[in-house]
mmCIF file of N, CA and C in Angstrom:
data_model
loop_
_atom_site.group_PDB
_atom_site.id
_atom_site.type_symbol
_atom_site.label_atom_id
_atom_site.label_comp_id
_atom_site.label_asym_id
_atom_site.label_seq_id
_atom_site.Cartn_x
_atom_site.Cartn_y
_atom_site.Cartn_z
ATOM 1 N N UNK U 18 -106.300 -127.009 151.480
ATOM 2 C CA UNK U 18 -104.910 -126.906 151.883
ATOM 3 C C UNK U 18 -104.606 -128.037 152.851
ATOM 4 N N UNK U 19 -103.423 -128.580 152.610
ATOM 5 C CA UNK U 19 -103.013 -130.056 152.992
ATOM 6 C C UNK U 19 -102.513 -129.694 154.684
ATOM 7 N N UNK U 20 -102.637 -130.254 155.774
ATOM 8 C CA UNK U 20 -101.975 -130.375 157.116
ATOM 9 C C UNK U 20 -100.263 -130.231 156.774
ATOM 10 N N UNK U 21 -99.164 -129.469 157.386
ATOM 11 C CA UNK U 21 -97.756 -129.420 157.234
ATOM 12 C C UNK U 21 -97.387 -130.716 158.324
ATOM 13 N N UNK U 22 -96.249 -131.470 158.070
ATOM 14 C CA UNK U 22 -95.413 -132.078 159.251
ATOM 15 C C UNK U 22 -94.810 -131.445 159.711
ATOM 16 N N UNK U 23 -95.412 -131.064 161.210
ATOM 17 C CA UNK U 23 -94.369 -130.675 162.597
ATOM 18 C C UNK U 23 -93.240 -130.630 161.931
ATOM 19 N N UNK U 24 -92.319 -129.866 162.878
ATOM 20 C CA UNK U 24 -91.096 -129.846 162.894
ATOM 21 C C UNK U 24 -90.367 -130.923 163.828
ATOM 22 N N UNK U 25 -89.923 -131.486 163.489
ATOM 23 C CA UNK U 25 -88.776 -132.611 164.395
ATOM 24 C C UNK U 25 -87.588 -132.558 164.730
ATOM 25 N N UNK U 26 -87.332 -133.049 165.955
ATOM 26 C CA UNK U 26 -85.999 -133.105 167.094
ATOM 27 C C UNK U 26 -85.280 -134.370 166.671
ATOM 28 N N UNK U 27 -84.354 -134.427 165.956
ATOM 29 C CA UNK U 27 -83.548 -135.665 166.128
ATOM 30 C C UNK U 27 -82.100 -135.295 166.715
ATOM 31 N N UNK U 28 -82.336 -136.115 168.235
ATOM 32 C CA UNK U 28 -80.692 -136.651 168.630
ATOM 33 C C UNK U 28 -79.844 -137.178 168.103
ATOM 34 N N UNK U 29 -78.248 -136.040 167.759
ATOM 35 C CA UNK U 29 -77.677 -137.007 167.702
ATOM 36 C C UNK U 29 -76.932 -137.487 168.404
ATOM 37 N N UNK U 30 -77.035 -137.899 170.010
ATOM 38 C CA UNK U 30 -76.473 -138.662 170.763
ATOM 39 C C UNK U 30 -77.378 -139.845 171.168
ATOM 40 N N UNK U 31 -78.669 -140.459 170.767
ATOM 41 C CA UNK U 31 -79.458 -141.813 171.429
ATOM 42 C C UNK U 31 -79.886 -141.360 170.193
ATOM 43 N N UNK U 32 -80.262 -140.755 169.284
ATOM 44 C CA UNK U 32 -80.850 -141.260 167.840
ATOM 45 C C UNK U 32 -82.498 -141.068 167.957
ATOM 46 N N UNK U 33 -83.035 -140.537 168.910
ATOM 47 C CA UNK U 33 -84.588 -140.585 169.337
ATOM 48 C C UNK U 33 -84.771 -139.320 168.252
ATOM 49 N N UNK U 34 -86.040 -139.059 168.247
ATOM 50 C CA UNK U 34 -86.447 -138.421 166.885
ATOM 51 C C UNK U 34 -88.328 -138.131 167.499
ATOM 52 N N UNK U 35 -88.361 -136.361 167.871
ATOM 53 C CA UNK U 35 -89.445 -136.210 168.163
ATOM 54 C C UNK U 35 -90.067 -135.006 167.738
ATOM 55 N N UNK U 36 -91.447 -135.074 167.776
ATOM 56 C CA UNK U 36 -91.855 -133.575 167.329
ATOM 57 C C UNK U 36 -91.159 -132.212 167.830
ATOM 58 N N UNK U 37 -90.874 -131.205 167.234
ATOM 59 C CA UNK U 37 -90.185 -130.385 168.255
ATOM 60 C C UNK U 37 -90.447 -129.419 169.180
ATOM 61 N N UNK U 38 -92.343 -129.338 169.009
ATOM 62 C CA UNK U 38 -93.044 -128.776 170.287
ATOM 63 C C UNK U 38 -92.915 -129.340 171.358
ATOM 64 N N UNK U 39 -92.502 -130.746 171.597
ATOM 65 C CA UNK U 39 -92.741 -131.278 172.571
ATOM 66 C C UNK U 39 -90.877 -131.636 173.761
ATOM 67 N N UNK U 40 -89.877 -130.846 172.587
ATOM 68 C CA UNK U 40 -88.968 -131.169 173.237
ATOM 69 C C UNK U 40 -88.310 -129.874 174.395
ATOM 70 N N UNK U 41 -88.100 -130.157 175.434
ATOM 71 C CA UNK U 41 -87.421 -128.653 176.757
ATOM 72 C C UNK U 41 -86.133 -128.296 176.220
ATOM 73 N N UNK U 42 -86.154 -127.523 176.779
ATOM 74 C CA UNK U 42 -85.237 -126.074 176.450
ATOM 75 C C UNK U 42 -84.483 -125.582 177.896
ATOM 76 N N UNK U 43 -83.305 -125.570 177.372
ATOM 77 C CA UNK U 43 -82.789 -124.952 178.944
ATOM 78 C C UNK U 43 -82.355 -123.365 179.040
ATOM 79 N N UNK U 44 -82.166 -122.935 180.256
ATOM 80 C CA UNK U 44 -82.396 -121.847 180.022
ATOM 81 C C UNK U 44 -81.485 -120.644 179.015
ATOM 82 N N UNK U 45 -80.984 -121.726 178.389
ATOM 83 C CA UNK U 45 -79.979 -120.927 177.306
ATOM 84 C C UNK U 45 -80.801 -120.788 176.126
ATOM 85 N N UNK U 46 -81.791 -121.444 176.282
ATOM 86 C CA UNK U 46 -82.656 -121.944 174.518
ATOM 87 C C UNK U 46 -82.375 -123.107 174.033
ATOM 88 N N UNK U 47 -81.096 -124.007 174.669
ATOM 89 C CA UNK U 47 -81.402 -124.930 173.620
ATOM 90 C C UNK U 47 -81.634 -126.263 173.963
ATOM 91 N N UNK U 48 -81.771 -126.799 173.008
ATOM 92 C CA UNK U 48 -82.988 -128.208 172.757
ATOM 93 C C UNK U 48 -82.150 -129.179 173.677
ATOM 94 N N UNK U 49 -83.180 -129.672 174.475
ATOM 95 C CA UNK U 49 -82.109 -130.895 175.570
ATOM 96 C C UNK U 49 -83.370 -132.033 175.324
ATOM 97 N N UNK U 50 -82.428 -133.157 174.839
ATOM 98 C CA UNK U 50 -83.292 -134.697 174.674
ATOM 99 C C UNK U 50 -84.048 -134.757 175.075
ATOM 100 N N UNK U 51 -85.177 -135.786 175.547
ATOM 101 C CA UNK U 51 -85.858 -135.918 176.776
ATOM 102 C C UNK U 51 -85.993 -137.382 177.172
ATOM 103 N N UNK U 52 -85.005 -137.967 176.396
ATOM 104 C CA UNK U 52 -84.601 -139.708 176.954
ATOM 105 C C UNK U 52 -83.287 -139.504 177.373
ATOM 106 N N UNK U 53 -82.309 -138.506 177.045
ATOM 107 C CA UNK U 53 -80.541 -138.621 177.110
ATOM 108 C C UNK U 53 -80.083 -137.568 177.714
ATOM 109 N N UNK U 54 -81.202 -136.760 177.721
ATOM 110 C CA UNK U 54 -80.644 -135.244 177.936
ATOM 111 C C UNK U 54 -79.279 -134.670 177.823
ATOM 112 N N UNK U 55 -78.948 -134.637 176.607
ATOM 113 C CA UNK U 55 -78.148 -134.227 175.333
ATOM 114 C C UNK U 55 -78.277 -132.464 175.291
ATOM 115 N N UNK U 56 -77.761 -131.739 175.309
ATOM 116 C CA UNK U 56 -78.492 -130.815 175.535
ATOM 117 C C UNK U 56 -77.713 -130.378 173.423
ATOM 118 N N UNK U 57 -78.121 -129.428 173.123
ATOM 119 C CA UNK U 57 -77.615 -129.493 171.770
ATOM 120 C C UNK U 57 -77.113 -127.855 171.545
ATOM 121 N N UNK U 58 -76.414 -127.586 172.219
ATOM 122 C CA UNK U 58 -74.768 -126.275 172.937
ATOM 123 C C UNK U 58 -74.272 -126.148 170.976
ATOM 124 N N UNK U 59 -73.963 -124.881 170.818
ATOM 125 C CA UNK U 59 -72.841 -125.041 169.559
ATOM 126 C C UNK U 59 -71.422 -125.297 169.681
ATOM 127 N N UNK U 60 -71.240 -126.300 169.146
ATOM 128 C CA UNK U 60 -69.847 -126.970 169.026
ATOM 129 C C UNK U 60 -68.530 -125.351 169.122
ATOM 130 N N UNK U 61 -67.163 -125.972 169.572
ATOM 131 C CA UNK U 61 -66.036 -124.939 169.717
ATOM 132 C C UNK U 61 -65.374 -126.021 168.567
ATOM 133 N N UNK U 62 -64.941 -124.749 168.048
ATOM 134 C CA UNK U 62 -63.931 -125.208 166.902
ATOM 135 C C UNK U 62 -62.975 -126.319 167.352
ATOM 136 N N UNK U 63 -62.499 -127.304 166.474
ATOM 137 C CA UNK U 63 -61.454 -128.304 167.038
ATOM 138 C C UNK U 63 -60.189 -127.709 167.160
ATOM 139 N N UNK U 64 -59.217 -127.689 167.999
ATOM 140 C CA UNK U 64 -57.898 -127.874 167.475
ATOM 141 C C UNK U 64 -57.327 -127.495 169.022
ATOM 142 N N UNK U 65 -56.046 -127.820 169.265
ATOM 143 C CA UNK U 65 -55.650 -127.060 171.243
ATOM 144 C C UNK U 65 -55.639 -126.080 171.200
ATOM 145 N N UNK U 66 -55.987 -126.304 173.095
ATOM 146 C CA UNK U 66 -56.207 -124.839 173.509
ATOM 147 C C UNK U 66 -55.602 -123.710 173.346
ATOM 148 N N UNK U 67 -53.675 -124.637 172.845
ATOM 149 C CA UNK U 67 -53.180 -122.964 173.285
ATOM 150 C C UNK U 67 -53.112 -122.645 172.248
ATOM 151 N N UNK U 68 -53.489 -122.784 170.954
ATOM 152 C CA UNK U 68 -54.000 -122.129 169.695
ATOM 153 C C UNK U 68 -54.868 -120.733 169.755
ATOM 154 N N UNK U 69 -55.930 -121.364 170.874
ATOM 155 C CA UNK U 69 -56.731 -119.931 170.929
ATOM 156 C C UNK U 69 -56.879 -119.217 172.912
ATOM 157 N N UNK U 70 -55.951 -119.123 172.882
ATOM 158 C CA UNK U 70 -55.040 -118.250 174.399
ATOM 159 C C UNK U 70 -54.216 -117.449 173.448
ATOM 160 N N UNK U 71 -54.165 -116.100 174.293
ATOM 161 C CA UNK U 71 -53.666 -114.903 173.924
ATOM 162 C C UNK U 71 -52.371 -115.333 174.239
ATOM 163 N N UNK U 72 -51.404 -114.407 173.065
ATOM 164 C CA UNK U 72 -50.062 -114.597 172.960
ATOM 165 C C UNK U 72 -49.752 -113.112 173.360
ATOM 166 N N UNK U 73 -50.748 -112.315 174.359
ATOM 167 C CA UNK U 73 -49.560 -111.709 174.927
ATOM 168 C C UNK U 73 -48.634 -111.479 175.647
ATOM 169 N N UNK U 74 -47.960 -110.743 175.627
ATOM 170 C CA UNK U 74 -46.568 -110.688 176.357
ATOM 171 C C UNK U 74 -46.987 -109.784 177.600
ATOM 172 N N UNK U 75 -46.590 -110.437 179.333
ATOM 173 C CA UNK U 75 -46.563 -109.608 180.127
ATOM 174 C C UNK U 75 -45.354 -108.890 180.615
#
């Protein structure tokens, strides 16, 4: 049975590209660079804010 390739970290903010045992974690879980410290957060939908603010009435 053949050795697997690691799993890998590629930034996409500096483009660095590393094994992914070796990349930190903040205390949310997620993967932060370790040349850019990029941290990699899930994106918020695009569009303005007051799209998603409550339209209620006081």
């Amino acid at each position: 049975m053949g050795a697997k390739d690691p799993a890998m970290f590629d930034c996409p903010e500096c483009g660095v590209t590393a094994p992914a045992a070796s990349i930190p974690y903040d205390a949310l879980g997620y993967a932060v660079c370790p040349v850019c410290a990029h941290s990699t957060t899930p994106r918020t939908p695009a569009g303005p804010v007051e799209s998603r603010r409550s339209t209620r009435a006081d």
